[in-house]
Amino acid sequence: MNDFSPFQQITEQRTGRWLITCDHATNSIPSEIQADLGLPHADLSRHIAYDIGAQGVTLELARLLNSPAILSDFSRLVIDPNRGEIDPTLVMQLYDGTIIPANRHIDAAEIARRLDSYYRPYHTAYEALANRRDDVAICAIHSFTPQLKARPRRPWQIGVLSHYDKRLTAPLIKALETSKTLQAEAEKLGERLTIGDNEPYIGHFPGDAIDTHAIKHGRLNVLIELRSDLIETSQDQRRWAGLLAPILAQTLKDTGL
């Protein structure tokens, strides 16, 4: 019996206004797909397969904000839930210098099967949670690798992504940049606090998760990227969630939205 579910959702007795999401929570490969996508274990442990540390941050942040959460439970290399259905990078064949053998010759029928089996069930559940209240605020948690192959090291500890809707992102960036607790955290690392405004990625893309569930419905939203070397352990994940939770709560309150 196959009891695989393409997502995990935390909803019980969570009355908070936020919906915390994690599109790239795990590196799980469903059993009906070629074993490990033809990749060695080392590659499945890299950022190309999932957002390292994001799952733990998401779960703890949702707990601290007393809000529901939804997390994918399949690798982004199976099919990327943070891409539109017609996006050419929906199923990656090459990622950060690594060829994905099981995707190299993928056909339309297999893409359609993955959409129906993993991608669409995740988004159906996501939309149901987003629709639970009129004043929902969506916070998407991601992580980024400190350095891509043959690229400079990335200096940001946190990136905040936005494009169309800056109602929450603009005040959040200001709050993060002026946070004494985050400045102290950066100093412990021997770094200067650096908050990325649409860094290391530029905003959103048509059909991605925030566009689908927030922008198109006028819902408040913010997408946070954390540098993955800062959240590799469960202790670090809880600490960074603890740093972010009061800033998110206060920012939302201060906006009066």
XYZ file of C-alpha atoms in Angstrom:
257
model
C 0.000 0.000 0.000
C 1.372 3.397 -1.004
C 0.610 5.890 1.758
C 2.790 8.641 0.289
C 1.455 12.184 0.628
C 2.985 14.993 -1.433
C 2.620 17.489 1.398
C 2.497 17.930 5.147
C 0.140 20.405 6.742
C -0.044 21.605 10.329
C -3.426 23.059 11.198
C -4.639 21.812 14.583
C -5.893 24.620 16.814
C -3.752 27.167 14.987
C -5.665 30.434 15.084
C -2.952 32.850 13.936
C -3.315 35.029 10.888
C -0.199 33.766 9.141
C 0.141 30.842 6.761
C 3.743 29.626 6.773
C 4.735 27.730 3.656
C 7.747 25.734 2.510
C 7.808 24.795 -1.166
C 11.134 22.945 -1.038
C 10.985 21.260 2.357
C 12.429 17.807 1.633
C 14.588 15.820 -0.765
C 12.147 12.863 -0.811
C 11.851 10.876 -4.034
C 8.569 8.942 -4.460
C 9.136 5.206 -4.886
C 7.538 5.078 -8.339
C 10.269 7.333 -9.753
C 13.685 6.009 -10.765
C 15.660 5.413 -7.587
C 17.152 8.692 -6.357
C 16.546 10.192 -9.824
C 19.781 8.472 -10.836
C 21.775 10.791 -8.572
C 24.323 9.858 -5.900
C 23.283 10.491 -2.300
C 25.726 13.411 -2.066
C 23.816 15.318 -4.751
C 20.459 14.638 -3.110
C 21.881 16.179 0.058
C 22.731 19.417 -1.747
C 20.661 22.537 -2.262
C 19.743 21.369 -5.755
C 17.353 18.810 -4.234
C 15.702 20.918 -1.512
C 16.037 24.028 0.636
C 18.372 22.978 3.420
C 17.053 23.889 6.860
C 13.852 25.495 5.598
C 11.568 22.757 6.903
C 12.687 23.149 10.514
C 12.432 26.936 10.365
C 8.942 26.690 8.884
C 7.622 24.323 11.544
C 9.056 26.337 14.433
C 7.972 29.666 12.980
C 4.420 28.381 12.548
C 4.429 27.172 16.150
C 5.670 30.499 17.488
C 3.103 32.431 15.447
C 0.344 29.930 16.328
C -0.391 29.642 12.622
C -0.910 26.804 10.152
C 1.821 25.590 7.856
C 2.053 23.622 4.643
C 5.228 21.959 3.377
C 5.926 19.977 0.229
C 7.164 16.405 0.699
C 8.884 15.758 -2.619
C 12.183 17.005 -3.990
C 12.171 20.054 -6.201
C 13.991 17.825 -8.717
C 10.892 15.635 -9.054
C 8.845 18.696 -10.004
C 9.193 22.207 -8.626
C 6.089 23.461 -6.804
C 7.481 26.995 -6.897
C 7.261 27.177 -10.683
C 4.295 27.731 -12.957
C 2.966 24.721 -14.828
C 4.338 25.996 -18.139
C 7.658 27.244 -16.733
C 10.587 25.636 -18.617
C 12.311 24.963 -15.264
C 9.304 23.078 -13.829
C 11.293 19.825 -14.131
C 15.008 20.556 -13.976
C 17.343 18.582 -16.211
C 20.494 20.463 -15.211
C 20.978 22.306 -11.926
C 24.116 24.074 -10.681
C 26.322 21.958 -12.911
C 24.626 18.611 -12.144
C 22.688 16.621 -14.749
C 19.537 14.963 -13.377
C 19.560 11.523 -15.113
C 15.893 10.662 -14.524
C 14.828 13.999 -15.997
C 17.199 14.121 -18.920
C 14.770 12.562 -21.402
C 11.484 13.183 -19.592
C 8.407 13.260 -21.825
C 5.118 15.135 -21.627
C 3.259 12.125 -20.221
C 5.604 11.814 -17.241
C 5.471 15.543 -16.557
C 1.653 15.332 -16.600
C 1.765 12.380 -14.184
C 4.007 14.309 -11.774
C 1.745 17.332 -11.984
C -1.284 15.225 -11.040
C 0.496 13.144 -8.394
C 2.578 15.729 -6.523
C 2.355 19.308 -7.752
C -1.402 19.839 -7.970
C -2.337 18.112 -4.681
C 0.156 20.364 -2.888
C -1.301 23.492 -4.455
C -4.894 22.415 -3.830
C -4.140 22.016 -0.120
C -2.156 25.271 -0.112
C -5.089 27.203 -1.574
C -7.520 25.695 0.923
C -5.363 26.901 3.817
C -4.836 30.323 2.246
C -8.608 30.652 1.844
C -9.409 29.853 5.473
C -9.684 33.547 6.411
C -9.991 36.825 4.533
C -7.031 38.521 6.243
C -4.453 35.752 5.812
C -0.796 36.783 5.481
C 1.405 34.279 3.655
C 5.045 33.867 4.659
C 7.038 31.576 2.377
C 10.277 30.197 3.816
C 13.177 29.241 1.552
C 16.927 28.882 1.888
C 19.764 29.625 -0.491
C 23.190 28.069 -0.782
C 26.109 30.250 0.381
C 27.858 29.805 -2.954
C 26.949 28.438 -6.369
C 29.640 26.690 -8.384
C 32.123 29.129 -9.932
C 30.272 32.083 -8.392
C 31.241 34.537 -5.618
C 30.188 33.783 -2.054
C 26.855 35.320 -1.159
C 27.066 37.851 1.700
C 23.394 38.081 2.683
C 22.148 36.370 5.808
C 18.531 36.966 4.780
C 16.893 37.834 1.494
C 13.379 39.224 1.144
C 11.799 38.736 -2.270
C 9.000 40.789 -3.762
C 7.929 42.256 -7.035
C 4.312 43.323 -7.351
C 3.349 43.691 -3.706
C 5.581 45.497 -1.216
C 2.999 46.154 1.505
C 4.748 43.747 3.863
C 8.149 43.332 2.265
C 9.212 46.983 2.410
C 8.511 47.462 6.151
C 9.889 43.988 6.885
C 13.216 44.767 5.204
C 13.482 47.949 7.283
C 12.656 46.042 10.474
C 15.232 43.347 9.709
C 17.948 45.885 8.866
C 17.434 47.756 12.136
C 17.014 44.714 14.381
C 19.552 44.760 17.218
C 19.150 41.008 17.749
C 19.950 40.265 14.105
C 22.906 42.645 14.186
C 24.242 40.804 17.217
C 23.725 37.470 15.456
C 25.716 38.678 12.451
C 28.512 39.915 14.710
C 28.778 36.454 16.258
C 29.451 35.178 12.743
C 32.104 37.833 12.179
C 29.881 39.410 9.532
C 27.985 42.620 8.935
C 24.218 42.256 8.915
C 23.222 42.203 5.247
C 19.589 41.953 4.207
C 18.952 41.299 0.533
C 16.208 43.233 -1.217
C 15.347 40.770 -4.016
C 18.708 39.099 -3.385
C 20.050 36.534 -4.126
C 17.064 36.119 -6.454
C 14.933 38.712 -8.199
C 11.331 38.850 -7.069
C 8.699 36.413 -8.229
C 7.871 34.764 -11.524
C 4.465 34.279 -13.181
C 2.799 31.142 -11.882
C 5.079 30.609 -8.892
C 3.566 29.800 -5.502
C 3.299 33.372 -4.223
C 1.943 34.604 -7.534
C -0.655 31.812 -7.566
C -1.838 31.977 -3.966
C -1.113 35.553 -2.892
C -0.619 38.071 -5.707
C -3.563 36.909 -7.817
C -5.867 37.076 -4.786
C -4.548 40.312 -3.263
C -3.357 38.475 -0.147
C -0.602 39.908 2.017
C 2.635 38.045 1.485
C 6.365 37.912 2.027
C 8.999 35.456 0.850
C 12.047 35.015 3.085
C 15.301 33.382 1.967
C 17.760 32.316 4.681
C 21.360 31.413 3.919
C 21.471 27.676 4.434
C 24.751 27.483 6.356
C 23.003 29.430 9.142
C 20.199 26.865 9.553
C 21.812 23.477 9.029
C 21.059 22.118 12.504
C 17.735 21.834 14.315
C 19.082 24.130 17.016
C 19.963 26.780 14.432
C 16.575 26.401 12.766
C 14.778 27.010 16.051
C 17.023 29.975 16.838
C 16.428 31.711 13.511
C 12.702 31.065 13.703
C 12.819 32.649 17.142
C 14.617 35.665 15.718
C 12.157 36.095 12.869
C 8.841 35.458 14.641
C 8.642 38.650 16.728
C 9.837 40.787 13.808
C 7.179 39.339 11.516
C 4.460 39.729 14.142
C 5.410 43.325 14.956
C 5.780 44.315 11.304
C 2.325 42.995 10.471
C 0.878 44.819 13.476
C 2.654 48.084 12.661
C 1.382 48.130 9.066
C -2.226 48.069 10.280
C -3.082 45.934 7.273
